[in-house]
Amino acid sequence: MTTTQQPQPSAASTGPTSTEHADETRSSPGLTKEDLIRRWYQMVLARKIGERWFVLNRQGKAPFVITGQGHEATQVGTVAALSAGKDWVVPYYRDLGVALALGMTPDELMLNVFAKADDPNSGGRQMPAHWSHKRLRMVSGSSVVGTQLPIAAGLAWAAKLQGHDAVAVTYLGEGSTNQGEFHEGLNFAAVQRLPLVVVVENNGYAITEIQAKEMAIADVADRAQAYGVRGAVVDGNDLIEVHRAMQIAVQAARRGHGPTLLEAKTYRIVPHSSDDDDRRYRTREELDLWRARDPIDRLRKHLLEARILTSEQADELIAKAAEELRGAEAFAAAAPDPDPASLATHLYADSTTPSTSSIP
Amino acid sequence: MTTTQQPQPSAASTGPTSTEHADETRSSPGLTKEDLIRRWYQMVLARKIGERWFVLNRQGKAPFVITGQGHEATQVGTVAALSAGKDWVVPYYRDLGVALALGMTPDELMLNVFAKADDPNSGGRQMPAHWSHKRLRMVSGSSVVGTQLPIAAGLAWAAKLQGHDAVAVTYLGEGSTNQGEFHEGLNFAAVQRLPLVVVVENNGYAITEIQAKEMAIADVADRAQAYGVRGAVVDGNDLIEVHRAMQIAVQAARRGHGPTLLEAKTYRIVPHSSDDDDRRYRTREELDLWRARDPIDRLRKHLLEARILTSEQADELIAKAAEELRGAEAFAAAAPDPDPASLATHLYADSTTPSTSSIP
Amino acid sequence: MTQTSIAEAIQSAHREIMRDDDRVILLGEDVEAGGVFRITNGLRDEFGPQRVFDTPLSEAGFTGAAIGAAIGGMRPIVEIQFVDFILPALNQLISEAAKMRYRSLGAWTVPLVVRTPYGGGVHGGLYHSQSMEALFAHVPGLKVVMPATPADAKALLHSAVQDPDPVIFLEHKRSYRLIREEIPDPLPPVAIGQAALRRDGQDVAIIATGLALHHGLAAAEQLQAENIDCLVLDLRTVLPLDKPAILSAARRTGKVLIVHEDHLTGGIGGEVAAIIAAEAFEHLDAPIQRLAGPDIPAMGYHPALEQAFLPNPDTIAQAARRLAAY
Amino acid sequence: MTQTSIAEAIQSAHREIMRDDDRVILLGEDVEAGGVFRITNGLRDEFGPQRVFDTPLSEAGFTGAAIGAAIGGMRPIVEIQFVDFILPALNQLISEAAKMRYRSLGAWTVPLVVRTPYGGGVHGGLYHSQSMEALFAHVPGLKVVMPATPADAKALLHSAVQDPDPVIFLEHKRSYRLIREEIPDPLPPVAIGQAALRRDGQDVAIIATGLALHHGLAAAEQLQAENIDCLVLDLRTVLPLDKPAILSAARRTGKVLIVHEDHLTGGIGGEVAAIIAAEAFEHLDAPIQRLAGPDIPAMGYHPALEQAFLPNPDTIAQAARRLAAY
Ligand SMILES: Cc1ncc(C[n+]2csc(CCOP(=O)(O)OP(=O)(O)O)c2C)c(N)n1
Ligand SMILES: Cc1ncc(C[n+]2csc(CCOP(=O)(O)OP(=O)(O)O)c2C)c(N)n1
Ligand SMILES: [Mg+2]
Ligand SMILES: [Mg+2]
């Protein structure tokens, strides 16, 4: 009899993690200076859009919003290792930054928050932040957490069967890794060594529940061992580190070495959603701790130190982002609302008007 | 970034495992000589009953049977570490030996295969081998694999809330560990450090599918690492080793140290069920290999070598088992069949006749 | 006396129940902090960490654990955050909870209550607005209640927890704070399986549940002015259905309109209609009508799509008017 | 010509479909070795390990993977070993497959077929005998077919795989080898959504599916001798229902008996009855009757319990006889 593991202490995941790296490793193969600037700009823009969504909610212009402020390095950094439009992406509601970095335009993002007819994600049917985009190969998810795992495995499987070297990437929160479909989907992909990367955005909370209520392990990546796949932990607030880890995972997938479970330790610096009041369950001190580790500030600091960007250029980019956002909002606000007469379209390929009552 | 594990080769689980132990470790604390004799007798009796069930099926006296020949050391050895009637047990269809070792009588077992009204398991409602016994705290399971995990976790939770030191034990096959409910149930128990032992009877097959089609790991016990619980692998054909490992797990649970995932490597030397033809998917040579490692022969050899039993005494016990079985079969065959008029009893606490049609 | 909302009624029922019976435990996602609808606010403080308990995000796991705990002698109340998220737990509820007593000849029983918000009107979109009672109303071994009023919500939660069998307790989320009434003290018990005649009438029977019941009552008011006299029956429990009450409503009026928010096809309205068509046939003066959500996957998030989905007093009144004129 | 069983018809449909379209892949538990009912025998040999594929024991996982593969351009056929084991996959089917086209405005679609045996009469007990069509027939976005004859099984499997939307394909397991007929070559296509009039008649309409359809036909034979002239309608598809066919059967006879093996309450019979009660009301000469399995969790394993559950020609004839005499 061999004992494979002693019980582990519960994770205290709200403080700084042990996986952070010193600043000397400030590069990732495949990220040029231009890439770094572009990705930093996307982080800034994602942040601004997320903040604006909350404002619109408070102004009564969007009944519900859910965003990812704080997760930008993880979201943009992982996408930076993908081939947009070729690789399959199945994000979750937190992934505004994934959608943007992949190529969804600010116009489209603002159509989404206003639930407009032309929103490419869902045309007002789903709540905002339920990402979908045909050209970007970003596949629509439900609100039910965990279902995206088997689906992403299936997309990876299709790519493999078709002989493409596309990979499939899916995203979820650490709390959602407790769903059975996480287990079943990752196991399916492991058995077939499918080109799948599972990115866990570990922000230490599932709405109000800290990680220790969700699992008795500190690193979600340890769950890789249940499937015989690679597991990796990365500082999710460091875009360069995220990109490096993601690139390894994507390359392994593309080369036929099977799935990776990539855990990015990060933090959301906003409430779970516009319906949440995070003061119920976490301190302002904790928030401040993480604001000090802001992924956008961190990359900016690096860009300045490495003389990739000047402080003035950075400010200009921030101003440009604000400008883009303003334009997009104006555009989207004026766009047409969905027509209730379209209620039944796209039910089936051949769908007609549905029965709404038995009254002739 | 830390890489927690490289992909593992797929398991080739049909040969002898690496976890076997030499014969010097032939004792387990808590098993007296009398215990060993009694447990060996139970193994013999379980074997005989299983064999008889198959004969009854071929004779047309039981439309369906499913048994556990080959698993006896795992089944009897784990039960030997329990406190029958105090600890909760949630077995699966393979566990004839668990039921018997726990205290289900041969009469009851034979009532079960004949689906008689007085069968304590289900009175003819469920297929045979869906174990349930109130006094033995053996809780009924469905045929849907995997559901027993959360339920057993809940039983362990109830015991803990009530301040009892009862543990809950559940059993399943290695294939069934791929179900989401395995993941969710074990995780639930891990977070609460519940007194739960999960016994995986790894026989290398899920009906026709070898382990490598089911998972990309060699040891199911590695899945413990996903939850932060103890994992252990044991030679499931060695009753003494099984008992030793189970005792450690049960004691840990009883002392508040939380769940253990105990994997017993074994083999079923019969088809999956009476509906299965195992020649479709495995060779007779493989079967012979495992017949040579028969758990009953192995314990018998030890009992003889350790002079706990003489060869004549062993033969007498075998004859006694045959006798017990004959008596039980005669008793059960003559017992009353379920009455169709009882179709609706026990639907609800207050149940009356159900509607079967709208015709008054 | 004060006006109590449905949310408050359910809250206070929890407190009473948990004070009365220390076998009752409450579990679900975020329940310690009060849950997303604040129904469980304060319970953790009053009853402690053993009895009010946040679970991992895994509906099958914790519903199954609650089933096990119920078998083991506890009286668990499970909160599923939105009924839309109950599907992962359906296997536990249908394969295990509903069949446990039956298959064990009563040896093992599952006194479990699963509470969960359903229904639309809160901009919940496709996955925070669904009605799923029909999935459960087809499962012998379960009981399914859908209280429409504060007093019923409170009384039925008491009954559900006392019930020795598993009860699915569906709370219309839009009605949580919208519907208020004075709750008498002491509160007369409400048995599971009993409908309530909310309004007597002889022209048309409106049979409804949940928030649709209130729309039905509003429609009946409108129609009174037109001299159409509507009977309004609140089903309250959809499994088992209160057949005598349904049949007497049908017989009294001869014209029946069944209303539910869930989409039409396969909804519980079909079962109600079938019962009437079989057993009150000779009393019918008009086709049995159903008014329900349209047969689409669920209601949209945009207010225009949401409103187009939902039945309302006007659409109900219009349907009842036609029926009266038949 | 030779008599072909339903099992053989489904087998040969697989071969034809997979020869015609190399996007079609087949996955499920034990399918490589032929599956427990030997339906997939030989397919692995003919189409190879890429296209015929054993999955881990995890219905949600492989059904979800098939959904993903369908989105990604494949045409997966999933075999669920018994419909009783589909519950873990219900979340994938209801939350994802059924709503994917709708929620993405047609950007993503799920051309998926889920085949699975259902029904009783093979001593399967509580968990190898259930009928679950009602769970799916309530889900807009899915289509649900229940072929009763070999030719229909074959033709409808072709239609299901060609369908651009997810189809649940239910095979009555007792009928696999029991029901045989000559299958014409070439086989005329059968569109999903079309019922079949199996027998014309003017006294009583028997509306049924699956094996119950054959019992209905046998009952109609019996009753012919008593000069009761039964119409027998085979629904074939239960979502969407063929309303015109149902209504014309009801109008032609004025007396309707709906038969299904699934238990009564919440079964598809309720929807059929409700449609008739709403839209053929004026043509009805008698209460609409349903004959179904009793409202218990499922049928028992012991032959006496199993037989007591199942509708059969005699119970159907008796019900139709009463209706004729009404
Ligand atoms: C199956 C299911 N159960 C419950 C919910 C409600 N819910 C939405 S998000 C969430 C927490 C998710 O936490 P995590 O996975 O850590 O992601 P995060 O929001 O922290 O990024 C919950 C419980 C849901 N959407 N789906
Ligand atoms: C959810 C579910 N899917 C499929 C089945 C059909 N089935 C019964 S046993 C079995 C194989 C189980 O293999 P394993 O878990 O290894 O147990 P073993 O039979 O080998 O002891 C399968 C697929 C089932 N009972 N439940
Ligand atoms: Mg989180
Ligand atoms: Mg096995």
PDB file of N, CA, C and O in Angstrom, chain A residues 1-5 7 21 177-180 183-184 187 214 216-217 223 225-228 230-233 245, chain B residues 1-5 7 21 177-180 183-184 187 214 217 223 225-228 230-233 245:
ATOM      1  N   MET A   1       0.835  -1.198   0.000  1.00  0.00           N
ATOM      2  CA  MET A   1       0.000   0.000   0.000  1.00  0.00           C
ATOM      3  C   MET A   1       0.867   1.244   0.000  1.00  0.00           C
ATOM      4  O   MET A   1       1.820   1.357   0.757  1.00  0.00           O
ATOM      5  N   THR A   2       0.564   2.174  -0.852  1.00  0.00           N
ATOM      6  CA  THR A   2       1.316   3.414  -0.897  1.00  0.00           C
ATOM      7  C   THR A   2       0.383   4.579  -0.639  1.00  0.00           C
ATOM      8  O   THR A   2      -0.707   4.641  -1.174  1.00  0.00           O
ATOM      9  N   THR A   3       0.829   5.460   0.197  1.00  0.00           N
ATOM     10  CA  THR A   3       0.014   6.640   0.452  1.00  0.00           C
ATOM     11  C   THR A   3       0.456   7.723  -0.502  1.00  0.00           C
ATOM     12  O   THR A   3       1.613   8.130  -0.502  1.00  0.00           O
ATOM     13  N   THR A   4      -0.454   8.152  -1.341  1.00  0.00           N
ATOM     14  CA  THR A   4      -0.033   9.094  -2.373  1.00  0.00           C
ATOM     15  C   THR A   4      -0.014  10.534  -1.897  1.00  0.00           C
ATOM     16  O   THR A   4       0.704  11.346  -2.427  1.00  0.00           O
ATOM     17  N   GLN A   5      -0.818  10.841  -0.921  1.00  0.00           N
ATOM     18  CA  GLN A   5      -0.781  12.220  -0.449  1.00  0.00           C
ATOM     19  C   GLN A   5      -1.408  12.359   0.911  1.00  0.00           C
ATOM     20  O   GLN A   5      -2.426  11.752   1.208  1.00  0.00           O
ATOM     21  N   PRO A   7      -3.384  14.763   3.637  1.00  0.00           N
ATOM     22  CA  PRO A   7      -4.318  15.874   3.479  1.00  0.00           C
ATOM     23  C   PRO A   7      -3.572  17.198   3.514  1.00  0.00           C
ATOM     24  O   PRO A   7      -2.608  17.359   4.258  1.00  0.00           O
ATOM     25  N   HIS A  21       7.007  35.725  -9.308  1.00  0.00           N
ATOM     26  CA  HIS A  21       8.388  35.705  -9.742  1.00  0.00           C
ATOM     27  C   HIS A  21       8.972  37.102  -9.666  1.00  0.00           C
ATOM     28  O   HIS A  21       8.269  38.097  -9.771  1.00  0.00           O
ATOM     29  N   THR A 177     -14.458  24.774 -10.839  1.00  0.00           N
ATOM     30  CA  THR A 177     -13.759  23.493 -11.044  1.00  0.00           C
ATOM     31  C   THR A 177     -14.328  22.404 -10.145  1.00  0.00           C
ATOM     32  O   THR A 177     -13.950  21.237 -10.277  1.00  0.00           O
ATOM     33  N   ASN A 178     -15.229  22.758  -9.250  1.00  0.00           N
ATOM     34  CA  ASN A 178     -15.877  21.726  -8.431  1.00  0.00           C
ATOM     35  C   ASN A 178     -17.041  21.055  -9.128  1.00  0.00           C
ATOM     36  O   ASN A 178     -17.599  20.086  -8.608  1.00  0.00           O
ATOM     37  N   GLN A 179     -17.430  21.587 -10.264  1.00  0.00           N
ATOM     38  CA  GLN A 179     -18.534  20.976 -11.002  1.00  0.00           C
ATOM     39  C   GLN A 179     -18.093  19.657 -11.636  1.00  0.00           C
ATOM     40  O   GLN A 179     -16.979  19.539 -12.155  1.00  0.00           O
ATOM     41  N   GLY A 180     -19.005  18.716 -11.648  1.00  0.00           N
ATOM     42  CA  GLY A 180     -18.726  17.430 -12.279  1.00  0.00           C
ATOM     43  C   GLY A 180     -18.306  17.555 -13.731  1.00  0.00           C
ATOM     44  O   GLY A 180     -17.506  16.750 -14.225  1.00  0.00           O
ATOM     45  N   HIS A 183     -14.604  17.849 -14.254  1.00  0.00           N
ATOM     46  CA  HIS A 183     -13.976  16.530 -14.120  1.00  0.00           C
ATOM     47  C   HIS A 183     -14.173  15.707 -15.402  1.00  0.00           C
ATOM     48  O   HIS A 183     -13.213  15.189 -15.977  1.00  0.00           O
ATOM     49  N   GLU A 184     -15.387  15.640 -15.853  1.00  0.00           N
ATOM     50  CA  GLU A 184     -15.680  14.779 -16.993  1.00  0.00           C
ATOM     51  C   GLU A 184     -15.071  15.323 -18.287  1.00  0.00           C
ATOM     52  O   GLU A 184     -14.582  14.564 -19.127  1.00  0.00           O
ATOM     53  N   ASN A 187     -11.211  14.932 -18.165  1.00  0.00           N
ATOM     54  CA  ASN A 187     -10.855  13.522 -18.310  1.00  0.00           C
ATOM     55  C   ASN A 187     -11.031  13.059 -19.752  1.00  0.00           C
ATOM     56  O   ASN A 187     -10.187  12.339 -20.296  1.00  0.00           O
ATOM     57  N   GLU A 214     -14.548  26.010  -0.914  1.00  0.00           N
ATOM     58  CA  GLU A 214     -14.790  25.345  -2.198  1.00  0.00           C
ATOM     59  C   GLU A 214     -13.957  24.079  -2.352  1.00  0.00           C
ATOM     60  O   GLU A 214     -14.356  23.157  -3.057  1.00  0.00           O
ATOM     61  N   ALA A 216     -10.296  21.716  -0.592  1.00  0.00           N
ATOM     62  CA  ALA A 216      -9.299  21.569   0.473  1.00  0.00           C
ATOM     63  C   ALA A 216      -7.885  21.530  -0.091  1.00  0.00           C
ATOM     64  O   ALA A 216      -6.990  20.947   0.508  1.00  0.00           O
ATOM     65  N   ILE A 217      -7.688  22.129  -1.247  1.00  0.00           N
ATOM     66  CA  ILE A 217      -6.346  22.229  -1.814  1.00  0.00           C
ATOM     67  C   ILE A 217      -6.036  23.692  -2.076  1.00  0.00           C
ATOM     68  O   ILE A 217      -6.937  24.520  -2.213  1.00  0.00           O
ATOM     69  N   ARG A 223      -5.263  19.537  -9.561  1.00  0.00           N
ATOM     70  CA  ARG A 223      -6.302  18.654 -10.101  1.00  0.00           C
ATOM     71  C   ARG A 223      -5.868  17.999 -11.416  1.00  0.00           C
ATOM     72  O   ARG A 223      -6.455  16.999 -11.824  1.00  0.00           O
ATOM     73  N   GLN A 225      -3.440  16.235 -11.810  1.00  0.00           N
ATOM     74  CA  GLN A 225      -2.921  14.905 -11.499  1.00  0.00           C
ATOM     75  C   GLN A 225      -4.007  13.840 -11.510  1.00  0.00           C
ATOM     76  O   GLN A 225      -3.710  12.652 -11.626  1.00  0.00           O
ATOM     77  N   ALA A 226      -5.235  14.252 -11.393  1.00  0.00           N
ATOM     78  CA  ALA A 226      -6.328  13.291 -11.446  1.00  0.00           C
ATOM     79  C   ALA A 226      -6.561  12.788 -12.865  1.00  0.00           C
ATOM     80  O   ALA A 226      -7.270  11.798 -13.072  1.00  0.00           O
ATOM     81  N   TYR A 227      -5.993  13.488 -13.828  1.00  0.00           N
ATOM     82  CA  TYR A 227      -6.261  13.146 -15.225  1.00  0.00           C
ATOM     83  C   TYR A 227      -5.021  12.750 -15.996  1.00  0.00           C
ATOM     84  O   TYR A 227      -5.123  12.286 -17.125  1.00  0.00           O
ATOM     85  N   GLY A 228      -3.855  12.954 -15.387  1.00  0.00           N
ATOM     86  CA  GLY A 228      -2.630  12.688 -16.121  1.00  0.00           C
ATOM     87  C   GLY A 228      -2.350  13.744 -17.170  1.00  0.00           C
ATOM     88  O   GLY A 228      -1.907  13.432 -18.274  1.00  0.00           O
ATOM     89  N   ARG A 230      -0.802  17.960 -17.802  1.00  0.00           N
ATOM     90  CA  ARG A 230       0.040  18.976 -17.185  1.00  0.00           C
ATOM     91  C   ARG A 230      -0.802  19.953 -16.370  1.00  0.00           C
ATOM     92  O   ARG A 230      -1.864  20.387 -16.813  1.00  0.00           O
ATOM     93  N   GLY A 231      -0.295  20.315 -15.215  1.00  0.00           N
ATOM     94  CA  GLY A 231      -0.901  21.380 -14.426  1.00  0.00           C
ATOM     95  C   GLY A 231       0.138  22.462 -14.234  1.00  0.00           C
ATOM     96  O   GLY A 231       1.327  22.163 -14.095  1.00  0.00           O
ATOM     97  N   ALA A 232      -0.278  23.703 -14.240  1.00  0.00           N
ATOM     98  CA  ALA A 232       0.678  24.783 -14.048  1.00  0.00           C
ATOM     99  C   ALA A 232       0.002  25.912 -13.286  1.00  0.00           C
ATOM    100  O   ALA A 232      -1.185  26.167 -13.467  1.00  0.00           O
ATOM    101  N   VAL A 233       0.792  26.544 -12.428  1.00  0.00           N
ATOM    102  CA  VAL A 233       0.303  27.701 -11.674  1.00  0.00           C
ATOM    103  C   VAL A 233       1.074  28.920 -12.141  1.00  0.00           C
ATOM    104  O   VAL A 233       2.290  28.853 -12.298  1.00  0.00           O
ATOM    105  N   ALA A 245       3.444  31.028 -19.809  1.00  0.00           N
ATOM    106  CA  ALA A 245       2.845  29.745 -19.409  1.00  0.00           C
ATOM    107  C   ALA A 245       1.815  29.287 -20.437  1.00  0.00           C
ATOM    108  O   ALA A 245       1.727  28.102 -20.781  1.00  0.00           O
TER     109      ALA A 245
ATOM    110  N   MET B   1       6.065  30.063 -12.548  1.00  0.00           N
ATOM    111  CA  MET B   1       5.210  28.954 -12.991  1.00  0.00           C
ATOM    112  C   MET B   1       5.815  27.619 -12.605  1.00  0.00           C
ATOM    113  O   MET B   1       6.995  27.383 -12.826  1.00  0.00           O
ATOM    114  N   THR B   2       5.024  26.766 -12.042  1.00  0.00           N
ATOM    115  CA  THR B   2       5.529  25.445 -11.675  1.00  0.00           C
ATOM    116  C   THR B   2       4.707  24.381 -12.387  1.00  0.00           C
ATOM    117  O   THR B   2       3.493  24.463 -12.452  1.00  0.00           O
ATOM    118  N   THR B   3       5.404  23.438 -12.915  1.00  0.00           N
ATOM    119  CA  THR B   3       4.695  22.349 -13.578  1.00  0.00           C
ATOM    120  C   THR B   3       4.477  21.244 -12.569  1.00  0.00           C
ATOM    121  O   THR B   3       5.417  20.714 -12.007  1.00  0.00           O
ATOM    122  N   THR B   4       3.237  20.967 -12.288  1.00  0.00           N
ATOM    123  CA  THR B   4       2.980  20.018 -11.201  1.00  0.00           C
ATOM    124  C   THR B   4       3.074  18.566 -11.652  1.00  0.00           C
ATOM    125  O   THR B   4       3.359  17.704 -10.863  1.00  0.00           O
ATOM    126  N   GLN B   5       2.800  18.325 -12.898  1.00  0.00           N
ATOM    127  CA  GLN B   5       2.915  16.925 -13.326  1.00  0.00           C
ATOM    128  C   GLN B   5       3.030  16.827 -14.827  1.00  0.00           C
ATOM    129  O   GLN B   5       2.378  17.533 -15.573  1.00  0.00           O
ATOM    130  N   PRO B   7       2.419  14.558 -18.247  1.00  0.00           N
ATOM    131  CA  PRO B   7       1.412  13.554 -18.595  1.00  0.00           C
ATOM    132  C   PRO B   7       1.927  12.160 -18.286  1.00  0.00           C
ATOM    133  O   PRO B   7       3.107  11.880 -18.439  1.00  0.00           O
ATOM    134  N   HIS B  21       2.607  -7.138  -2.462  1.00  0.00           N
ATOM    135  CA  HIS B  21       3.580  -7.223  -1.382  1.00  0.00           C
ATOM    136  C   HIS B  21       3.991  -8.668  -1.169  1.00  0.00           C
ATOM    137  O   HIS B  21       3.236  -9.593  -1.456  1.00  0.00           O
ATOM    138  N   THR B 177     -15.385   6.220 -11.478  1.00  0.00           N
ATOM    139  CA  THR B 177     -14.740   7.417 -10.916  1.00  0.00           C
ATOM    140  C   THR B 177     -14.667   8.549 -11.941  1.00  0.00           C
ATOM    141  O   THR B 177     -14.268   9.661 -11.603  1.00  0.00           O
ATOM    142  N   ASN B 178     -15.042   8.259 -13.178  1.00  0.00           N
ATOM    143  CA  ASN B 178     -15.078   9.331 -14.176  1.00  0.00           C
ATOM    144  C   ASN B 178     -16.348  10.152 -14.129  1.00  0.00           C
ATOM    145  O   ASN B 178     -16.463  11.160 -14.825  1.00  0.00           O
ATOM    146  N   GLN B 179     -17.301   9.708 -13.354  1.00  0.00           N
ATOM    147  CA  GLN B 179     -18.552  10.458 -13.247  1.00  0.00           C
ATOM    148  C   GLN B 179     -18.340  11.736 -12.432  1.00  0.00           C
ATOM    149  O   GLN B 179     -17.635  11.732 -11.423  1.00  0.00           O
ATOM    150  N   GLY B 180     -19.028  12.769 -12.846  1.00  0.00           N
ATOM    151  CA  GLY B 180     -18.964  14.032 -12.126  1.00  0.00           C
ATOM    152  C   GLY B 180     -19.337  13.916 -10.664  1.00  0.00           C
ATOM    153  O   GLY B 180     -18.815  14.642  -9.818  1.00  0.00           O
ATOM    154  N   HIS B 183     -16.447  13.218  -8.377  1.00  0.00           N
ATOM    155  CA  HIS B 183     -15.692  14.458  -8.137  1.00  0.00           C
ATOM    156  C   HIS B 183     -16.404  15.337  -7.102  1.00  0.00           C
ATOM    157  O   HIS B 183     -15.804  15.778  -6.115  1.00  0.00           O
ATOM    158  N   GLU B 184     -17.663  15.551  -7.310  1.00  0.00           N
ATOM    159  CA  GLU B 184     -18.398  16.471  -6.439  1.00  0.00           C
ATOM    160  C   GLU B 184     -18.579  15.905  -5.041  1.00  0.00           C
ATOM    161  O   GLU B 184     -18.502  16.628  -4.049  1.00  0.00           O
ATOM    162  N   ASN B 187     -15.144  15.866  -3.223  1.00  0.00           N
ATOM    163  CA  ASN B 187     -14.754  17.231  -2.880  1.00  0.00           C
ATOM    164  C   ASN B 187     -15.566  17.753  -1.697  1.00  0.00           C
ATOM    165  O   ASN B 187     -15.026  18.399  -0.792  1.00  0.00           O
ATOM    166  N   GLU B 214     -10.669   4.707 -20.156  1.00  0.00           N
ATOM    167  CA  GLU B 214     -11.431   5.429 -19.146  1.00  0.00           C
ATOM    168  C   GLU B 214     -10.663   6.604 -18.567  1.00  0.00           C
ATOM    169  O   GLU B 214     -11.246   7.582 -18.133  1.00  0.00           O
ATOM    170  N   ILE B 217      -4.494   7.816 -16.374  1.00  0.00           N
ATOM    171  CA  ILE B 217      -3.637   7.600 -15.209  1.00  0.00           C
ATOM    172  C   ILE B 217      -3.644   6.110 -14.859  1.00  0.00           C
ATOM    173  O   ILE B 217      -4.593   5.390 -15.213  1.00  0.00           O
ATOM    174  N   ARG B 223      -6.266  10.368  -7.868  1.00  0.00           N
ATOM    175  CA  ARG B 223      -7.332  11.368  -7.892  1.00  0.00           C
ATOM    176  C   ARG B 223      -7.537  12.016  -6.517  1.00  0.00           C
ATOM    177  O   ARG B 223      -8.139  13.082  -6.417  1.00  0.00           O
ATOM    178  N   GLN B 225      -5.447  13.522  -4.912  1.00  0.00           N
ATOM    179  CA  GLN B 225      -4.702  14.781  -4.889  1.00  0.00           C
ATOM    180  C   GLN B 225      -5.531  15.955  -5.377  1.00  0.00           C
ATOM    181  O   GLN B 225      -5.202  17.109  -5.107  1.00  0.00           O
ATOM    182  N   ALA B 226      -6.563  15.669  -6.111  1.00  0.00           N
ATOM    183  CA  ALA B 226      -7.434  16.751  -6.575  1.00  0.00           C
ATOM    184  C   ALA B 226      -8.288  17.320  -5.452  1.00  0.00           C
ATOM    185  O   ALA B 226      -8.898  18.378  -5.608  1.00  0.00           O
ATOM    186  N   TYR B 227      -8.345  16.600  -4.351  1.00  0.00           N
ATOM    187  CA  TYR B 227      -9.237  17.003  -3.262  1.00  0.00           C
ATOM    188  C   TYR B 227      -8.504  17.288  -1.959  1.00  0.00           C
ATOM    189  O   TYR B 227      -9.104  17.785  -1.017  1.00  0.00           O
ATOM    190  N   GLY B 228      -7.235  16.929  -1.916  1.00  0.00           N
ATOM    191  CA  GLY B 228      -6.509  17.086  -0.670  1.00  0.00           C
ATOM    192  C   GLY B 228      -6.899  16.041   0.351  1.00  0.00           C
ATOM    193  O   GLY B 228      -7.019  16.335   1.541  1.00  0.00           O
ATOM    194  N   ARG B 230      -6.338  11.698   1.537  1.00  0.00           N
ATOM    195  CA  ARG B 230      -5.428  10.585   1.405  1.00  0.00           C
ATOM    196  C   ARG B 230      -5.849   9.673   0.247  1.00  0.00           C
ATOM    197  O   ARG B 230      -7.028   9.365   0.084  1.00  0.00           O
ATOM    198  N   GLY B 231      -4.877   9.214  -0.516  1.00  0.00           N
ATOM    199  CA  GLY B 231      -5.117   8.208  -1.534  1.00  0.00           C
ATOM    200  C   GLY B 231      -4.247   7.018  -1.224  1.00  0.00           C
ATOM    201  O   GLY B 231      -3.127   7.165  -0.737  1.00  0.00           O
ATOM    202  N   ALA B 232      -4.751   5.820  -1.467  1.00  0.00           N
ATOM    203  CA  ALA B 232      -3.953   4.640  -1.183  1.00  0.00           C
ATOM    204  C   ALA B 232      -4.280   3.571  -2.212  1.00  0.00           C
ATOM    205  O   ALA B 232      -5.421   3.441  -2.654  1.00  0.00           O
ATOM    206  N   VAL B 233      -3.250   2.822  -2.581  1.00  0.00           N
ATOM    207  CA  VAL B 233      -3.421   1.716  -3.518  1.00  0.00           C
ATOM    208  C   VAL B 233      -3.123   0.434  -2.766  1.00  0.00           C
ATOM    209  O   VAL B 233      -2.145   0.361  -2.013  1.00  0.00           O
ATOM    210  N   ALA B 245      -5.119  -1.707   4.992  1.00  0.00           N
ATOM    211  CA  ALA B 245      -5.294  -0.386   4.377  1.00  0.00           C
ATOM    212  C   ALA B 245      -6.643   0.224   4.782  1.00  0.00           C
ATOM    213  O   ALA B 245      -6.752   1.419   5.061  1.00  0.00           O
TER     214      ALA B 245
END
